[in-house]
């Protein structure tokens, strides 16, 4: 009997298996491939938590894999934090299938340890969970969400007491606790009525929302009088069936943006995300209904948040009356310029912008023009949050953090990417430029003319299942063992291998240490201000390849990008 078959047998013979999961298990009992995929491994718990397809098995999101993760979290907190039982853990959840159920399962498992759970009474955004951890002073936090993944997914994100996602050092200790669990089916729980009776389950109302909105009102660059004035900016907003339907309109109202139209069909929470093919504002199809409404009301900008409201997409009306969706890099650059240009120059010396290694260099160029230093981190907002925490001891001041995948943070009262903050600030910025007779596209063009025509793109190769994971590993091993010396005719000037923490500078044969956590990432810096970065996704069965360049004009940059993309796609397909 293979190992996965013995695990399957354990589940199949478990007398008290959840009836819904038992029914699914029976339905696939004659499908050898489906059974193997469900049981051949345990759902990976990474640095931010875990994410996977809903269903029966150790490689799926279900009440038993959730309990196992919570057991590991509780064990870790009790060993590494103080007063954990009374401080408790904050728990929020989005509109996905099983989200509320998994939130309550989290509380039931924590309760068996005597740890109080503060659970929101209805769906809430991820950034609000991050804020709640800090506001309530809990020992940690859990967000039940799969962000913008397809409807069949859900996930479990873990936060430390600072409100940031767990960094590797913390997550590795939780993983160790999880690995010590013999049987996920036997993890003790306390049922909800007893939890409530013992005050181990506390339902969270609107108080946290109100405290968050008060903090949100303070991030504006407008004067008190300007805040009170009605704004001549027409906005269309869609939460894409997710959690931002209340807080984004409320945040805009605080600054007197009174011309806000919402996509009514998408204001309704819907785990199927039935009006879009993907609830991801990075993909332009997600704006289809917003664009239709935008044309109807003649909106200046369109705002779209993903289901858990940690990512924001912005579309801008063009001169022809159509709408162009900004990339994450473009919106980030515009925000850096707006924020720094409206900050007291005396304060800029200690200000810091934080971005990831796969984010555009345009933001760095803009920050440098204001005398502000930019710090690079690995991909993942947990690293940006960790850097902000370090600033508490270094005297540096956080002013903006972002990543290319539509994640941004303006004020550190939350410690995860925050689409609500950015929706309000992007509207404020668009209103500012409108008063100058310009759109955000006009402002972006002026930045390109000043700093260079930076362009970026990303391609991904989806390889599902056990065989897919092996192919992704094969690609990384092959390229690491046989480093590319040129890519699409551009010479490789530097290779950074983040797994071994070394930077190889070809011109001088110098090897430098990379002072960042180990991660399976390769980044090639090329001639002509171009670069390529290769990394397996931590949350999806994909290998991602990022590209960046800077040319004297748009066409030159686009041509170079296409050449780099075609070259790397060919390399990866040849390997597999």
Coordinates of C-alpha atoms in Angstrom, one line a residue, residues 149-419:
X149 CA -8.4 32.6 -6.7
X150 CA -11.2 30.8 -8.5
X151 CA -14.4 29.9 -6.5
X152 CA -13.3 26.3 -5.7
X153 CA -10.5 27.7 -3.5
X154 CA -10.3 28.9 0.0
X155 CA -7.4 29.7 2.3
X156 CA -6.1 30.4 5.8
X157 CA -3.8 33.4 6.3
X158 CA -2.0 33.8 9.6
X159 CA -0.9 37.1 11.2
X160 CA 1.5 37.9 14.0
X161 CA 0.8 40.3 16.9
X162 CA 2.0 43.2 14.8
X163 CA -0.7 42.6 12.3
X164 CA 1.6 41.4 9.5
X165 CA 1.5 38.0 7.9
X166 CA 3.9 35.5 9.5
X167 CA 7.5 35.8 8.2
X168 CA 9.5 32.6 7.6
X169 CA 11.0 32.4 11.1
X170 CA 7.6 32.5 12.7
X171 CA 5.9 30.3 10.1
X172 CA 8.6 27.6 10.3
X173 CA 7.9 27.2 14.0
X174 CA 4.2 26.8 13.3
X175 CA 5.0 24.3 10.6
X176 CA 7.1 22.3 13.1
X177 CA 4.2 22.3 15.5
X178 CA 1.9 21.1 12.7
X179 CA 4.3 18.3 11.7
X180 CA 4.2 17.0 15.3
X181 CA 0.5 16.2 14.9
X182 CA -0.1 12.5 14.5
X183 CA -3.7 12.6 13.3
X184 CA -5.6 15.6 12.0
X185 CA -8.9 13.8 12.5
X186 CA -8.6 13.6 16.3
X187 CA -7.8 17.3 17.0
X188 CA -9.9 18.3 20.0
X189 CA -12.4 21.1 19.7
X190 CA -15.1 22.9 21.8
X191 CA -18.5 23.3 20.2
X192 CA -19.8 26.9 19.6
X193 CA -22.5 27.0 22.3
X194 CA -19.9 26.1 25.0
X195 CA -17.4 28.6 23.5
X196 CA -19.9 31.4 23.8
X197 CA -21.0 30.4 27.3
X198 CA -17.3 30.4 28.4
X199 CA -16.7 33.7 26.6
X200 CA -14.0 32.0 24.5
X201 CA -15.9 33.2 21.4
X202 CA -16.5 36.9 21.2
X203 CA -18.4 38.3 18.3
X204 CA -16.9 41.5 16.9
X205 CA -19.3 44.3 15.8
X206 CA -18.9 47.6 14.0
X207 CA -16.6 49.2 16.6
X208 CA -13.4 48.0 14.8
X209 CA -14.8 49.4 11.5
X210 CA -15.4 52.8 13.0
X211 CA -11.9 52.9 14.6
X212 CA -10.4 51.9 11.2
X213 CA -12.4 54.7 9.4
X214 CA -11.1 57.2 11.9
X215 CA -7.5 56.2 11.1
X216 CA -8.3 56.2 7.4
X217 CA -9.5 59.8 7.5
X218 CA -6.0 60.9 8.7
X219 CA -4.0 59.7 5.7
X220 CA -5.2 62.4 3.3
X221 CA -2.8 65.0 2.0
X222 CA -5.7 67.6 1.8
X223 CA -6.1 70.4 4.3
X224 CA -9.1 70.4 6.7
X225 CA -11.0 72.9 4.5
X226 CA -10.2 70.9 1.3
X227 CA -11.5 67.7 3.0
X228 CA -14.9 69.4 3.6
X229 CA -15.3 70.6 0.1
X230 CA -17.4 68.5 -2.4
X231 CA -15.2 66.9 -5.0
X232 CA -15.7 67.3 -8.8
X233 CA -14.6 63.7 -9.5
X234 CA -17.0 61.0 -10.8
X235 CA -16.1 57.5 -9.5
X236 CA -17.4 54.0 -10.2
X237 CA -16.7 51.4 -7.6
X238 CA -17.0 47.6 -7.6
X239 CA -16.0 45.2 -4.8
X240 CA -16.3 42.2 -7.2
X241 CA -18.8 40.4 -4.9
X242 CA -16.4 40.7 -2.0
X243 CA -15.8 42.4 1.3
X244 CA -15.2 46.1 0.5
X245 CA -18.8 47.1 -0.3
X246 CA -19.1 49.1 2.9
X247 CA -15.7 50.5 3.8
X248 CA -14.6 51.9 0.4
X249 CA -17.8 54.0 0.0
X250 CA -17.5 55.1 3.7
X251 CA -13.9 56.1 3.2
X252 CA -14.7 58.2 0.1
X253 CA -17.7 59.8 1.9
X254 CA -15.3 61.0 4.6
X255 CA -13.5 63.2 2.1
X256 CA -16.8 64.3 0.5
X257 CA -16.5 62.4 -2.7
X258 CA -20.2 62.5 -3.4
X259 CA -20.3 61.4 -7.0
X260 CA -19.7 57.7 -6.4
X261 CA -21.7 55.1 -8.4
X262 CA -21.5 51.5 -7.5
X263 CA -21.9 48.4 -9.7
X264 CA -25.0 47.1 -7.9
X265 CA -24.8 43.6 -9.3
X266 CA -21.3 43.2 -7.9
X267 CA -22.1 44.7 -4.5
X268 CA -23.7 41.4 -3.5
X269 CA -21.4 38.9 -1.8
X270 CA -21.3 35.8 -4.1
X271 CA -18.9 32.9 -3.6
X272 CA -19.3 32.0 -7.3
X273 CA -18.3 35.6 -8.4
X274 CA -20.9 35.0 -11.1
X275 CA -20.5 38.2 -13.0
X276 CA -16.8 37.8 -13.8
X277 CA -14.6 35.0 -15.1
X278 CA -12.1 35.9 -12.4
X279 CA -12.5 38.2 -9.4
X280 CA -9.1 39.7 -10.0
X281 CA -8.7 43.4 -10.7
X282 CA -5.3 42.6 -12.3
X283 CA -7.3 41.1 -15.2
X284 CA -9.1 43.7 -17.3
X285 CA -12.3 41.5 -17.8
X286 CA -13.1 42.2 -14.1
X287 CA -13.8 45.8 -15.1
X288 CA -16.3 45.0 -17.8
X289 CA -19.4 46.0 -15.9
X290 CA -17.6 48.9 -14.2
X291 CA -16.6 50.2 -17.7
X292 CA -20.2 50.0 -18.8
X293 CA -21.5 52.0 -15.9
X294 CA -18.5 54.4 -16.2
X295 CA -19.5 55.3 -19.7
X296 CA -23.1 55.7 -18.6
X297 CA -22.3 58.2 -15.8
X298 CA -19.2 59.7 -17.5
X299 CA -16.9 58.6 -14.7
X300 CA -13.3 59.9 -14.4
X301 CA -12.0 56.7 -12.7
X302 CA -13.1 53.2 -11.9
X303 CA -12.1 51.4 -8.7
X304 CA -12.2 47.6 -8.3
X305 CA -11.2 45.6 -5.2
X306 CA -10.6 41.9 -5.1
X307 CA -12.8 39.7 -2.9
X308 CA -10.8 40.2 0.4
X309 CA -10.1 43.9 -0.5
X310 CA -6.3 43.8 -0.2
X311 CA -5.8 44.5 -3.9
X312 CA -7.0 47.5 -5.9
X313 CA -7.3 48.1 -9.7
X314 CA -7.9 51.5 -11.2
X315 CA -9.1 52.3 -14.7
X316 CA -8.9 55.9 -16.1
X317 CA -11.0 57.5 -18.7
X318 CA -9.1 58.3 -21.9
X319 CA -9.7 61.2 -24.3
X320 CA -11.7 58.9 -26.6
X321 CA -14.1 58.1 -23.7
X322 CA -12.8 54.5 -23.2
X323 CA -11.1 53.3 -20.1
X324 CA -7.5 52.1 -19.6
X325 CA -6.7 49.9 -16.6
X326 CA -3.4 51.0 -14.9
X327 CA -0.9 48.3 -14.0
X328 CA 0.1 47.8 -10.4
X329 CA 3.5 49.3 -11.2
X330 CA 1.9 52.4 -12.8
X331 CA -0.5 53.1 -10.0
X332 CA 2.3 52.6 -7.5
X333 CA 4.5 55.1 -9.3
X334 CA 1.7 57.7 -9.4
X335 CA 1.0 57.3 -5.7
X336 CA 4.7 57.7 -4.8
X337 CA 4.9 60.9 -6.8
X338 CA 1.7 62.3 -5.3
X339 CA 2.5 61.4 -1.7
X340 CA 6.1 62.7 -1.8
X341 CA 5.2 65.8 -3.6
X342 CA 2.6 66.6 -0.9
X343 CA 4.9 65.8 2.0
X344 CA 6.9 68.4 3.9
X345 CA 10.4 68.2 2.4
X346 CA 12.0 68.4 5.8
X347 CA 10.5 65.0 6.6
X348 CA 11.6 63.2 3.5
X349 CA 15.2 62.5 4.7
X350 CA 14.0 59.7 7.0
X351 CA 11.1 58.5 4.8
X352 CA 11.4 55.1 3.1
X353 CA 9.6 53.5 0.2
X354 CA 9.5 49.7 0.2
X355 CA 8.9 47.6 -2.8
X356 CA 9.5 44.0 -3.9
X357 CA 12.3 42.7 -6.1
X358 CA 9.8 42.1 -9.0
X359 CA 8.3 45.6 -8.8
X360 CA 9.2 48.3 -11.3
X361 CA 12.3 50.4 -10.8
X362 CA 10.3 53.5 -11.8
X363 CA 9.1 53.9 -8.2
X364 CA 12.7 53.9 -7.0
X365 CA 13.6 56.5 -9.6
X366 CA 10.8 58.8 -8.5
X367 CA 11.6 58.4 -4.8
X368 CA 15.2 59.2 -5.5
X369 CA 14.2 62.4 -7.2
X370 CA 12.7 63.5 -3.9
X371 CA 15.7 62.3 -1.9
X372 CA 13.8 59.3 -0.5
X373 CA 15.5 55.9 -0.2
X374 CA 13.8 52.8 -1.6
X375 CA 14.2 49.4 0.1
X376 CA 13.7 46.1 -1.8
X377 CA 12.2 43.0 -0.2
X378 CA 11.3 39.5 -1.4
X379 CA 7.9 39.0 -3.0
X380 CA 5.1 39.0 -0.4
X381 CA 3.7 41.8 1.7
X382 CA 4.8 40.0 4.9
X383 CA 8.3 41.2 4.1
X384 CA 7.2 44.8 3.7
X385 CA 5.3 44.5 7.1
X386 CA 8.5 43.1 8.7
X387 CA 10.5 46.0 7.4
X388 CA 8.0 48.5 8.8
X389 CA 8.4 46.8 12.2
X390 CA 12.1 47.3 12.0
X391 CA 11.6 51.0 11.5
X392 CA 10.3 51.2 15.1
X393 CA 13.9 50.8 16.2
X394 CA 15.9 52.4 13.3
X395 CA 14.2 55.8 13.3
X396 CA 13.2 55.4 9.7
X397 CA 9.7 56.4 8.6
X398 CA 7.5 54.3 6.4
X399 CA 5.8 56.4 3.7
X400 CA 4.7 53.8 1.1
X401 CA 4.9 50.1 0.3
X402 CA 3.8 48.2 -2.8
X403 CA 4.1 45.3 -5.1
X404 CA 3.4 44.9 -8.8
X405 CA 0.4 42.7 -8.2
X406 CA -1.9 45.5 -7.2
X407 CA -1.0 45.5 -3.5
X408 CA -0.3 48.8 -1.7
X409 CA 0.0 50.3 1.8
X410 CA 0.1 54.0 2.6
X411 CA -0.2 54.2 6.4
X412 CA 1.1 51.5 8.8
X413 CA -2.0 51.4 11.0
X414 CA -2.6 48.2 9.0
X415 CA 0.3 45.9 8.2
X416 CA -0.9 44.2 5.1
X417 CA -1.8 45.6 1.6
X418 CA -4.9 47.7 1.9
X419 CA -7.1 48.4 -1.1

